[in-house]
Amino acid sequence: MSGLQRVGLVLAPVAFALPLVVDVPGLDAPGERMLAIFLLAIVLWVSEAIPLFATAAVIIGAEIALVSDQALLALPAAYDPPAFATFYEALAHPVLILFLGGFFLADGAAKFALDRNLAAVLLRPFGSSPRAIMLGMMTITAVLSMFMSNTATTATMMAVVLPLVATLEPGDRLRTGLVLSIPVAANVGGLGTPVGSPPNAIALGGLVDAGVPITFVQWMAMTVPFMLVVLIGAWLLLGRLFPSSGRDLALDLTPKFERSRPAVVFYATFVVTVLLWLTEPLHGVPATIVGFVPVIVLLATRVFGADDLRGVRWDVLWLVAGGIALASGVAATGLDEWLLGLVDWQELPTAALLVVLAATGLVLSTVISNSATANLLVPLGIALAASPAVAAAPLAVGVLIAVGCSLAMSLPVSTPPNAIAYSTGWVQTRDLALTGVIVGTAGVVLFVLAGPWLWSLVGLLP
């Protein structure tokens, strides 16, 4: 156990107990209890004193015990407590089902080598030029990360790039550039769809619960154009920081698609699911319902068995559920209004507010889980945007917080793709820091300054 985790174990009960024993001005009993849970979540998520998914379970249990209609301690008569089932429902929130479908597609793509085969096919047009191959690698990684876990995508693409890196001269800086291009593209590509990263799912869940629905295609329309600009900028930066020796590179680009019945069923399911997501405005079936299609088909046809089901990233789903439950409790007890009342937001211009929220997500996610950061910031940001003191659109706030959290990639611990790249030995911390700070900061500035203006111009914002 690290020193930070030990500190977290000590501070967590103190942070939890403080609002319960000290009278908090402006908060009634339900708000004070929720503040205790909120502070507990912050300490546990920042310190990782217990696993992140365990903190999510603690949040749900504490909310049931303290602020629900089954609370163990009496609540004021004027307080209308939410039903305890409301907090359990976070574990089956539609956004979790959407993410579950994404996990099934990602796991199936790895199981039937769809990801590697797509990489082999899509890299062909990029030829043998080092810079062109790096662009191809980044493009494919970004596209895969839009529909698959960025961790799984990075692991897949590393299997493609590492044999190529091994053929380069020992002093060739392109080695570092190629390896580093994969996590950068995976993190950037994850911005593109609601299933691209956990912060996206958390933001989507917060928006839906706040009565601000957003479709799969609408999310893509808001993020993909900027994602492409950031991706191209990152490619140019990596090419400048890690130039090649100039010689052409040789790649084995022979796809080997499986033709077994399970593989064919999976390929068809993958294509149909993605097409249904992309055509949501035409057929009107919500993306959260479409996300359950691969779950049904792959289990019913026995393409996925019990082992595959056990291998799903349930820990991530529980973490997202914890964030949804936390947001629900914060709103139900009035804690959101109290927290927002601590600052005179009317004195802060809308653009500055958006910068603060996105930048906070970027900074915090650099050192702690971006999912945990999104869980903390999304409910506050959306509640703030919905208040009369602020002129920001909740939809813009939710998306920008997710963007800030997802673009944090300056340290090996910032994201799993960074850790994978660092573990190869070809990437040093200073390489990650330099690239991550430039790409992350530039990306957030681009989104914040140009995003709301462009979204309003094309009718994506009210």
GROMACS .gro file of C-alpha atoms in nm:
model
  462
    1MET     CA    1   0.000   0.000   0.000
    2SER     CA    2   0.137   0.340  -0.100
    3GLY     CA    3   0.176   0.638   0.130
    4LEU     CA    4  -0.110   0.817  -0.043
    5GLN     CA    5  -0.339   0.521   0.014
    6ARG     CA    6  -0.252   0.514   0.384
    7VAL     CA    7  -0.324   0.886   0.409
    8GLY     CA    8  -0.655   0.825   0.234
    9LEU     CA    9  -0.756   0.556   0.482
   10VAL     CA   10  -0.695   0.804   0.766
   11LEU     CA   11  -0.855   1.108   0.602
   12ALA     CA   12  -1.163   0.930   0.462
   13PRO     CA   13  -1.341   0.872   0.795
   14VAL     CA   14  -1.243   1.221   0.914
   15ALA     CA   15  -1.384   1.382   0.598
   16PHE     CA   16  -1.699   1.174   0.632
   17ALA     CA   17  -1.754   1.253   1.001
   18LEU     CA   18  -1.685   1.626   0.985
   19PRO     CA   19  -2.015   1.743   0.829
   20LEU     CA   20  -2.206   1.507   1.060
   21VAL     CA   21  -2.064   1.650   1.383
   22VAL     CA   22  -2.013   2.014   1.281
   23ASP     CA   23  -2.309   2.232   1.189
   24VAL     CA   24  -2.268   2.344   0.827
   25PRO     CA   25  -2.425   2.689   0.768
   26GLY     CA   26  -2.696   2.682   0.502
   27LEU     CA   27  -2.733   2.302   0.497
   28ASP     CA   28  -3.007   2.096   0.658
   29ALA     CA   29  -2.956   1.740   0.782
   30PRO     CA   30  -2.997   1.566   0.442
   31GLY     CA   31  -2.750   1.809   0.282
   32GLU     CA   32  -2.497   1.758   0.559
   33ARG     CA   33  -2.522   1.382   0.525
   34MET     CA   34  -2.477   1.405   0.149
   35LEU     CA   35  -2.181   1.638   0.196
   36ALA     CA   36  -2.025   1.372   0.419
   37ILE     CA   37  -2.071   1.112   0.144
   38PHE     CA   38  -1.938   1.355  -0.118
   39LEU     CA   39  -1.620   1.431   0.081
   40LEU     CA   40  -1.572   1.060   0.149
   41ALA     CA   41  -1.593   0.990  -0.225
   42ILE     CA   42  -1.341   1.263  -0.304
   43VAL     CA   43  -1.082   1.131  -0.057
   44LEU     CA   44  -1.125   0.768  -0.160
   45TRP     CA   45  -1.120   0.840  -0.534
   46VAL     CA   46  -0.817   1.070  -0.512
   47SER     CA   47  -0.614   0.844  -0.283
   48GLU     CA   48  -0.741   0.510  -0.421
   49ALA     CA   49  -0.723   0.386  -0.063
   50ILE     CA   50  -0.975   0.125  -0.172
   51PRO     CA   51  -1.045   0.026  -0.535
   52LEU     CA   52  -1.238   0.284  -0.736
   53PHE     CA   53  -1.529   0.046  -0.797
   54ALA     CA   54  -1.543  -0.027  -0.424
   55THR     CA   55  -1.582   0.345  -0.357
   56ALA     CA   56  -1.879   0.342  -0.596
   57ALA     CA   57  -2.041   0.064  -0.390
   58VAL     CA   58  -1.974   0.259  -0.068
   59ILE     CA   59  -2.146   0.566  -0.216
   60ILE     CA   60  -2.462   0.375  -0.308
   61GLY     CA   61  -2.477   0.201   0.029
   62ALA     CA   62  -2.418   0.524   0.223
   63GLU     CA   63  -2.687   0.709   0.028
   64ILE     CA   64  -2.941   0.436   0.105
   65ALA     CA   65  -2.843   0.437   0.472
   66LEU     CA   66  -2.840   0.815   0.519
   67VAL     CA   67  -3.060   1.003   0.268
   68SER     CA   68  -3.314   0.756   0.124
   69ASP     CA   69  -3.664   0.664   0.243
   70GLN     CA   70  -3.500   0.374   0.427
   71ALA     CA   71  -3.243   0.589   0.609
   72LEU     CA   72  -3.122   0.446   0.939
   73LEU     CA   73  -3.137   0.789   1.104
   74ALA     CA   74  -3.450   1.004   1.115
   75LEU     CA   75  -3.479   1.274   0.848
   76PRO     CA   76  -3.661   1.610   0.872
   77ALA     CA   77  -4.034   1.590   0.799
   78ALA     CA   78  -4.000   1.861   0.532
   79TYR     CA   79  -3.753   1.648   0.335
   80ASP     CA   80  -3.900   1.422   0.066
   81PRO     CA   81  -3.640   1.143   0.049
   82PRO     CA   82  -3.585   0.950  -0.273
   83ALA     CA   83  -3.677   0.584  -0.271
   84PHE     CA   84  -3.384   0.359  -0.186
   85ALA     CA   85  -3.439   0.183  -0.520
   86THR     CA   86  -3.342   0.509  -0.693
   87PHE     CA   87  -2.982   0.457  -0.590
   88TYR     CA   88  -2.983   0.089  -0.685
   89GLU     CA   89  -3.114   0.187  -1.026
   90ALA     CA   90  -2.777   0.350  -1.097
   91LEU     CA   91  -2.642  -0.004  -1.142
   92ALA     CA   92  -2.877  -0.055  -1.438
   93HIS     CA   93  -2.875   0.298  -1.577
   94PRO     CA   94  -2.925   0.307  -1.957
   95VAL     CA   95  -2.581   0.461  -2.000
   96LEU     CA   96  -2.426   0.155  -1.835
   97ILE     CA   97  -2.607  -0.067  -2.086
   98LEU     CA   98  -2.465   0.146  -2.368
   99PHE     CA   99  -2.116   0.099  -2.226
  100LEU     CA  100  -2.177  -0.273  -2.172
  101GLY     CA  101  -2.256  -0.309  -2.543
  102GLY     CA  102  -1.933  -0.128  -2.622
  103PHE     CA  103  -1.741  -0.371  -2.402
  104PHE     CA  104  -1.896  -0.670  -2.580
  105LEU     CA  105  -1.790  -0.529  -2.917
  106ALA     CA  106  -1.439  -0.453  -2.791
  107ASP     CA  107  -1.391  -0.797  -2.637
  108GLY     CA  108  -1.529  -0.967  -2.948
  109ALA     CA  109  -1.301  -0.764  -3.174
  110ALA     CA  110  -1.002  -0.891  -2.978
  111LYS     CA  111  -1.134  -1.248  -2.962
  112PHE     CA  112  -1.184  -1.274  -3.338
  113ALA     CA  113  -0.889  -1.051  -3.436
  114LEU     CA  114  -1.117  -0.795  -3.601
  115ASP     CA  115  -0.907  -0.510  -3.462
  116ARG     CA  116  -0.576  -0.637  -3.601
  117ASN     CA  117  -0.730  -0.725  -3.935
  118LEU     CA  118  -0.886  -0.381  -3.967
  119ALA     CA  119  -0.549  -0.228  -3.885
  120ALA     CA  120  -0.385  -0.436  -4.158
  121VAL     CA  121  -0.646  -0.336  -4.417
  122LEU     CA  122  -0.661   0.032  -4.325
  123LEU     CA  123  -0.284   0.082  -4.311
  124ARG     CA  124  -0.233  -0.019  -4.674
  125PRO     CA  125  -0.312   0.322  -4.829
  126PHE     CA  126  -0.049   0.493  -4.613
  127GLY     CA  127   0.246   0.334  -4.793
  128SER     CA  128   0.591   0.296  -4.636
  129SER     CA  129   0.689   0.654  -4.549
  130PRO     CA  130   0.760   0.683  -4.172
  131ARG     CA  131   0.546   0.993  -4.126
  132ALA     CA  132   0.266   0.844  -4.335
  133ILE     CA  133   0.275   0.521  -4.136
  134MET     CA  134   0.260   0.718  -3.809
  135LEU     CA  135  -0.044   0.906  -3.943
  136GLY     CA  136  -0.201   0.575  -4.042
  137MET     CA  137  -0.135   0.423  -3.701
  138MET     CA  138  -0.285   0.723  -3.526
  139THR     CA  139  -0.589   0.737  -3.753
  140ILE     CA  140  -0.671   0.370  -3.708
  141THR     CA  141  -0.612   0.386  -3.333
  142ALA     CA  142  -0.840   0.689  -3.301
  143VAL     CA  143  -1.116   0.525  -3.507
  144LEU     CA  144  -1.099   0.202  -3.306
  145SER     CA  145  -1.100   0.397  -2.979
  146MET     CA  146  -1.427   0.560  -3.076
  147PHE     CA  147  -1.604   0.224  -3.044
  148MET     CA  148  -1.368   0.017  -2.829
  149SER     CA  149  -1.195   0.057  -2.497
  150ASN     CA  150  -0.889   0.277  -2.547
  151THR     CA  151  -0.696   0.027  -2.335
  152ALA     CA  152  -0.788  -0.263  -2.563
  153THR     CA  153  -0.717  -0.051  -2.871
  154THR     CA  154  -0.373   0.046  -2.740
  155ALA     CA  155  -0.284  -0.314  -2.660
  156THR     CA  156  -0.392  -0.419  -3.009
  157MET     CA  157  -0.203  -0.148  -3.192
  158MET     CA  158   0.108  -0.205  -2.983
  159ALA     CA  159   0.112  -0.559  -3.120
  160VAL     CA  160   0.124  -0.402  -3.467
  161VAL     CA  161   0.379  -0.129  -3.398
  162LEU     CA  162   0.634  -0.300  -3.171
  163PRO     CA  163   0.768  -0.543  -3.436
  164LEU     CA  164   0.809  -0.242  -3.665
  165VAL     CA  165   0.991  -0.045  -3.393
  166ALA     CA  166   1.230  -0.336  -3.339
  167THR     CA  167   1.356  -0.301  -3.698
  168LEU     CA  168   1.468   0.061  -3.649
  169GLU     CA  169   1.819   0.170  -3.560
  170PRO     CA  170   1.885   0.200  -3.183
  171GLY     CA  171   1.927   0.577  -3.197
  172ASP     CA  172   1.629   0.647  -3.421
  173ARG     CA  173   1.392   0.886  -3.242
  174LEU     CA  174   1.107   0.751  -3.454
  175ARG     CA  175   1.096   0.454  -3.216
  176THR     CA  176   0.966   0.674  -2.938
  177GLY     CA  177   0.740   0.866  -3.172
  178LEU     CA  178   0.567   0.556  -3.307
  179VAL     CA  179   0.511   0.400  -2.964
  180LEU     CA  180   0.393   0.731  -2.816
  181SER     CA  181   0.158   0.796  -3.108
  182ILE     CA  182  -0.062   0.502  -3.006
  183PRO     CA  183  -0.171   0.618  -2.656
  184VAL     CA  184  -0.203   0.978  -2.777
  185ALA     CA  185  -0.434   0.872  -3.060
  186ALA     CA  186  -0.628   0.635  -2.832
  187ASN     CA  187  -0.693   0.911  -2.579
  188VAL     CA  188  -0.787   1.165  -2.845
  189GLY     CA  189  -1.003   0.917  -3.039
  190GLY     CA  190  -1.198   0.831  -2.725
  191LEU     CA  191  -1.353   1.179  -2.742
  192GLY     CA  192  -1.549   1.089  -3.054
  193THR     CA  193  -1.841   0.882  -2.923
  194PRO     CA  194  -2.033   0.828  -2.597
  195VAL     CA  195  -1.876   0.481  -2.564
  196GLY     CA  196  -1.523   0.606  -2.633
  197SER     CA  197  -1.427   0.665  -2.268
  198PRO     CA  198  -1.581   0.645  -1.918
  199PRO     CA  199  -1.592   1.027  -1.877
  200ASN     CA  200  -1.811   1.043  -2.189
  201ALA     CA  201  -2.053   0.790  -2.039
  202ILE     CA  202  -2.059   0.976  -1.708
  203ALA     CA  203  -2.130   1.307  -1.881
  204LEU     CA  204  -2.400   1.145  -2.095
  205GLY     CA  205  -2.564   0.995  -1.787
  206GLY     CA  206  -2.557   1.329  -1.607
  207LEU     CA  207  -2.711   1.507  -1.904
  208VAL     CA  208  -2.986   1.248  -1.947
  209ASP     CA  209  -3.073   1.264  -1.577
  210ALA     CA  210  -3.081   1.644  -1.597
  211GLY     CA  211  -3.335   1.629  -1.879
  212VAL     CA  212  -3.082   1.718  -2.149
  213PRO     CA  213  -3.094   1.425  -2.394
  214ILE     CA  214  -2.817   1.386  -2.649
  215THR     CA  215  -2.806   1.128  -2.927
  216PHE     CA  216  -2.508   0.919  -3.031
  217VAL     CA  217  -2.478   1.112  -3.357
  218GLN     CA  218  -2.518   1.449  -3.186
  219TRP     CA  219  -2.226   1.369  -2.956
  220MET     CA  220  -2.017   1.275  -3.259
  221ALA     CA  221  -2.118   1.593  -3.441
  222MET     CA  222  -1.999   1.799  -3.144
  223THR     CA  223  -1.668   1.619  -3.088
  224VAL     CA  224  -1.539   1.448  -3.403
  225PRO     CA  225  -1.446   1.765  -3.601
  226PHE     CA  226  -1.240   1.895  -3.310
  227MET     CA  227  -1.103   1.547  -3.242
  228LEU     CA  228  -0.966   1.533  -3.597
  229VAL     CA  229  -0.798   1.873  -3.559
  230VAL     CA  230  -0.637   1.766  -3.230
  231LEU     CA  231  -0.529   1.435  -3.386
  232ILE     CA  232  -0.362   1.606  -3.683
  233GLY     CA  233  -0.195   1.855  -3.450
  234ALA     CA  234  -0.064   1.569  -3.234
  235TRP     CA  235   0.073   1.394  -3.544
  236LEU     CA  236   0.257   1.708  -3.656
  237LEU     CA  237   0.394   1.756  -3.304
  238LEU     CA  238   0.518   1.397  -3.276
  239GLY     CA  239   0.677   1.417  -3.620
  240ARG     CA  240   0.868   1.726  -3.512
  241LEU     CA  241   0.969   1.601  -3.168
  242PHE     CA  242   1.063   1.250  -3.283
  243PRO     CA  243   1.189   1.272  -3.645
  244SER     CA  244   1.271   0.958  -3.839
  245SER     CA  245   1.601   0.861  -3.997
  246GLY     CA  246   1.432   0.893  -4.335
  247ARG     CA  247   1.426   0.537  -4.463
  248ASP     CA  248   1.103   0.363  -4.561
  249LEU     CA  249   0.946   0.104  -4.334
  250ALA     CA  250   0.814  -0.242  -4.416
  251LEU     CA  251   0.486  -0.371  -4.269
  252ASP     CA  252   0.320  -0.709  -4.290
  253LEU     CA  253  -0.031  -0.607  -4.393
  254THR     CA  254  -0.191  -0.942  -4.468
  255PRO     CA  255  -0.535  -0.962  -4.302
  256LYS     CA  256  -0.648  -1.301  -4.173
  257PHE     CA  257  -1.021  -1.282  -4.104
  258GLU     CA  258  -1.177  -1.584  -3.938
  259ARG     CA  259  -1.458  -1.759  -4.123
  260SER     CA  260  -1.603  -1.969  -3.843
  261ARG     CA  261  -1.972  -1.935  -3.757
  262PRO     CA  262  -1.902  -1.745  -3.428
  263ALA     CA  263  -1.669  -1.504  -3.608
  264VAL     CA  264  -1.918  -1.433  -3.886
  265VAL     CA  265  -2.196  -1.375  -3.630
  266PHE     CA  266  -1.974  -1.134  -3.440
  267TYR     CA  267  -1.865  -0.944  -3.753
  268ALA     CA  268  -2.228  -0.901  -3.857
  269THR     CA  269  -2.331  -0.794  -3.506
  270PHE     CA  270  -2.048  -0.540  -3.491
  271VAL     CA  271  -2.146  -0.384  -3.824
  272VAL     CA  272  -2.519  -0.373  -3.747
  273THR     CA  273  -2.465  -0.221  -3.401
  274VAL     CA  274  -2.236   0.053  -3.527
  275LEU     CA  275  -2.469   0.132  -3.817
  276LEU     CA  276  -2.767   0.156  -3.580
  277TRP     CA  277  -2.569   0.393  -3.357
  278LEU     CA  278  -2.475   0.611  -3.653
  279THR     CA  279  -2.830   0.621  -3.796
  280GLU     CA  280  -3.011   0.695  -3.469
  281PRO     CA  281  -3.177   1.013  -3.609
  282LEU     CA  282  -3.332   0.804  -3.888
  283HIS     CA  283  -3.485   0.516  -3.692
  284GLY     CA  284  -3.525   0.687  -3.351
  285VAL     CA  285  -3.406   0.391  -3.143
  286PRO     CA  286  -3.191   0.533  -2.859
  287ALA     CA  287  -2.824   0.438  -2.852
  288THR     CA  288  -2.872   0.297  -2.502
  289ILE     CA  289  -3.118   0.040  -2.643
  290VAL     CA  290  -2.902  -0.039  -2.946
  291GLY     CA  291  -2.614  -0.102  -2.704
  292PHE     CA  292  -2.800  -0.403  -2.568
  293VAL     CA  293  -2.824  -0.565  -2.912
  294PRO     CA  294  -2.472  -0.716  -2.911
  295VAL     CA  295  -2.527  -0.840  -2.555
  296ILE     CA  296  -2.841  -1.029  -2.659
  297VAL     CA  297  -2.711  -1.161  -2.989
  298LEU     CA  298  -2.366  -1.271  -2.876
  299LEU     CA  299  -2.497  -1.448  -2.565
  300ALA     CA  300  -2.800  -1.605  -2.734
  301THR     CA  301  -2.594  -1.742  -3.024
  302ARG     CA  302  -2.326  -1.873  -2.782
  303VAL     CA  303  -2.061  -1.663  -2.950
  304PHE     CA  304  -1.990  -1.542  -2.594
  305GLY     CA  305  -1.993  -1.790  -2.309
  306ALA     CA  306  -1.972  -1.765  -1.932
  307ASP     CA  307  -1.597  -1.694  -1.942
  308ASP     CA  308  -1.649  -1.405  -2.183
  309LEU     CA  309  -1.924  -1.265  -1.961
  310ARG     CA  310  -1.699  -1.284  -1.656
  311GLY     CA  311  -1.425  -1.105  -1.852
  312VAL     CA  312  -1.634  -0.789  -1.909
  313ARG     CA  313  -1.498  -0.479  -1.732
  314TRP     CA  314  -1.762  -0.482  -1.459
  315ASP     CA  315  -1.536  -0.270  -1.240
  316VAL     CA  316  -1.564   0.020  -1.486
  317LEU     CA  317  -1.943  -0.017  -1.502
  318TRP     CA  318  -1.964  -0.006  -1.123
  319LEU     CA  319  -1.745   0.303  -1.119
  320VAL     CA  320  -1.973   0.482  -1.366
  321ALA     CA  321  -2.276   0.371  -1.162
  322GLY     CA  322  -2.120   0.523  -0.852
  323GLY     CA  323  -2.087   0.856  -1.028
  324ILE     CA  324  -2.450   0.844  -1.143
  325ALA     CA  325  -2.568   0.762  -0.790
  326LEU     CA  326  -2.353   1.042  -0.645
  327ALA     CA  327  -2.503   1.294  -0.887
  328SER     CA  328  -2.853   1.173  -0.799
  329GLY     CA  329  -2.792   1.215  -0.425
  330VAL     CA  330  -2.631   1.556  -0.464
  331ALA     CA  331  -2.936   1.682  -0.655
  332ALA     CA  332  -3.197   1.518  -0.430
  333THR     CA  333  -3.059   1.669  -0.108
  334GLY     CA  334  -2.997   2.020  -0.239
  335LEU     CA  335  -2.622   1.986  -0.191
  336ASP     CA  336  -2.564   2.103  -0.547
  337GLU     CA  337  -2.734   2.436  -0.481
  338TRP     CA  338  -2.534   2.485  -0.161
  339LEU     CA  339  -2.201   2.408  -0.331
  340LEU     CA  340  -2.278   2.640  -0.620
  341GLY     CA  341  -2.379   2.913  -0.380
  342LEU     CA  342  -2.027   2.922  -0.235
  343VAL     CA  343  -1.907   3.118  -0.540
  344ASP     CA  344  -2.053   3.426  -0.703
  345TRP     CA  345  -2.073   3.279  -1.052
  346GLN     CA  346  -2.236   3.589  -1.195
  347GLU     CA  347  -1.899   3.763  -1.165
  348LEU     CA  348  -1.737   3.497  -1.384
  349PRO     CA  349  -1.784   3.526  -1.765
  350THR     CA  350  -1.928   3.217  -1.932
  351ALA     CA  351  -1.609   3.152  -2.129
  352ALA     CA  352  -1.402   3.171  -1.811
  353LEU     CA  353  -1.639   2.928  -1.638
  354LEU     CA  354  -1.603   2.676  -1.919
  355VAL     CA  355  -1.225   2.712  -1.908
  356VAL     CA  356  -1.223   2.654  -1.530
  357LEU     CA  357  -1.437   2.339  -1.551
  358ALA     CA  358  -1.251   2.183  -1.845
  359ALA     CA  359  -0.909   2.279  -1.706
  360THR     CA  360  -0.998   2.136  -1.366
  361GLY     CA  361  -1.091   1.810  -1.535
  362LEU     CA  362  -0.760   1.813  -1.724
  363VAL     CA  363  -0.546   1.882  -1.417
  364LEU     CA  364  -0.719   1.641  -1.178
  365SER     CA  365  -0.733   1.359  -1.436
  366THR     CA  366  -0.358   1.387  -1.483
  367VAL     CA  367  -0.297   1.253  -1.134
  368ILE     CA  368  -0.615   1.058  -1.054
  369SER     CA  369  -0.858   0.847  -1.256
  370ASN     CA  370  -1.036   1.047  -1.525
  371SER     CA  371  -1.351   0.852  -1.438
  372ALA     CA  372  -1.329   0.962  -1.075
  373THR     CA  373  -1.270   1.322  -1.182
  374ALA     CA  374  -1.569   1.314  -1.416
  375ASN     CA  375  -1.782   1.163  -1.140
  376LEU     CA  376  -1.700   1.460  -0.917
  377LEU     CA  377  -1.720   1.741  -1.173
  378VAL     CA  378  -2.012   1.643  -1.398
  379PRO     CA  379  -2.296   1.675  -1.143
  380LEU     CA  380  -2.162   2.008  -1.018
  381GLY     CA  381  -2.098   2.145  -1.366
  382ILE     CA  382  -2.440   2.049  -1.502
  383ALA     CA  383  -2.617   2.182  -1.193
  384LEU     CA  384  -2.422   2.505  -1.227
  385ALA     CA  385  -2.515   2.541  -1.594
  386ALA     CA  386  -2.881   2.486  -1.510
  387SER     CA  387  -2.884   2.759  -1.245
  388PRO     CA  388  -3.018   3.105  -1.337
  389ALA     CA  389  -2.689   3.267  -1.230
  390VAL     CA  390  -2.503   3.118  -1.526
  391ALA     CA  391  -2.563   3.152  -1.899
  392ALA     CA  392  -2.379   2.833  -2.004
  393ALA     CA  393  -2.567   2.550  -2.178
  394PRO     CA  394  -2.569   2.227  -1.969
  395LEU     CA  395  -2.495   2.026  -2.285
  396ALA     CA  396  -2.179   2.226  -2.356
  397VAL     CA  397  -2.067   2.201  -1.994
  398GLY     CA  398  -2.113   1.823  -1.982
  399VAL     CA  399  -1.925   1.765  -2.307
  400LEU     CA  400  -1.640   2.001  -2.215
  401ILE     CA  401  -1.587   1.840  -1.875
  402ALA     CA  402  -1.565   1.499  -2.046
  403VAL     CA  403  -1.318   1.644  -2.298
  404GLY     CA  404  -1.099   1.790  -2.023
  405CYS     CA  405  -1.093   1.460  -1.834
  406SER     CA  406  -1.019   1.252  -2.144
  407LEU     CA  407  -0.734   1.473  -2.269
  408ALA     CA  408  -0.528   1.428  -1.952
  409MET     CA  409  -0.232   1.217  -2.067
  410SER     CA  410   0.084   1.373  -1.926
  411LEU     CA  411   0.198   1.094  -1.692
  412PRO     CA  412   0.224   0.714  -1.709
  413VAL     CA  413  -0.053   0.694  -1.446
  414SER     CA  414  -0.287   0.933  -1.627
  415THR     CA  415  -0.447   0.668  -1.849
  416PRO     CA  416  -0.405   0.292  -1.909
  417PRO     CA  417  -0.284   0.358  -2.268
  418ASN     CA  418  -0.004   0.574  -2.127
  419ALA     CA  419   0.093   0.298  -1.885
  420ILE     CA  420   0.105   0.043  -2.169
  421ALA     CA  421   0.330   0.269  -2.378
  422TYR     CA  422   0.556   0.341  -2.081
  423SER     CA  423   0.589  -0.032  -2.005
  424THR     CA  424   0.749  -0.095  -2.346
  425GLY     CA  425   1.064   0.088  -2.237
  426TRP     CA  426   1.067   0.305  -2.549
  427VAL     CA  427   0.884   0.597  -2.387
  428GLN     CA  428   1.016   0.801  -2.094
  429THR     CA  429   0.811   1.007  -1.850
  430ARG     CA  430   0.951   1.330  -1.996
  431ASP     CA  431   0.827   1.226  -2.342
  432LEU     CA  432   0.477   1.167  -2.207
  433ALA     CA  433   0.483   1.491  -2.008
  434LEU     CA  434   0.596   1.710  -2.297
  435THR     CA  435   0.354   1.562  -2.548
  436GLY     CA  436   0.065   1.527  -2.304
  437VAL     CA  437   0.085   1.883  -2.176
  438ILE     CA  438   0.095   2.032  -2.527
  439VAL     CA  439  -0.176   1.813  -2.679
  440GLY     CA  440  -0.401   1.820  -2.373
  441THR     CA  441  -0.378   2.195  -2.316
  442ALA     CA  442  -0.416   2.282  -2.684
  443GLY     CA  443  -0.711   2.043  -2.716
  444VAL     CA  444  -0.896   2.190  -2.419
  445VAL     CA  445  -0.834   2.547  -2.540
  446LEU     CA  446  -0.960   2.456  -2.888
  447PHE     CA  447  -1.276   2.290  -2.758
  448VAL     CA  448  -1.358   2.565  -2.506
  449LEU     CA  449  -1.293   2.862  -2.734
  450ALA     CA  450  -1.440   2.728  -3.058
  451GLY     CA  451  -1.679   2.455  -2.944
  452PRO     CA  452  -1.977   2.647  -2.798
  453TRP     CA  453  -1.961   2.903  -3.077
  454LEU     CA  454  -1.959   2.642  -3.354
  455TRP     CA  455  -2.219   2.420  -3.184
  456SER     CA  456  -2.456   2.715  -3.153
  457LEU     CA  457  -2.388   2.818  -3.513
  458VAL     CA  458  -2.492   2.479  -3.653
  459GLY     CA  459  -2.785   2.432  -3.416
  460LEU     CA  460  -2.637   2.168  -3.184
  461LEU     CA  461  -2.692   2.396  -2.884
  462PRO     CA  462  -3.022   2.571  -2.805
   0.00000   0.00000   0.00000
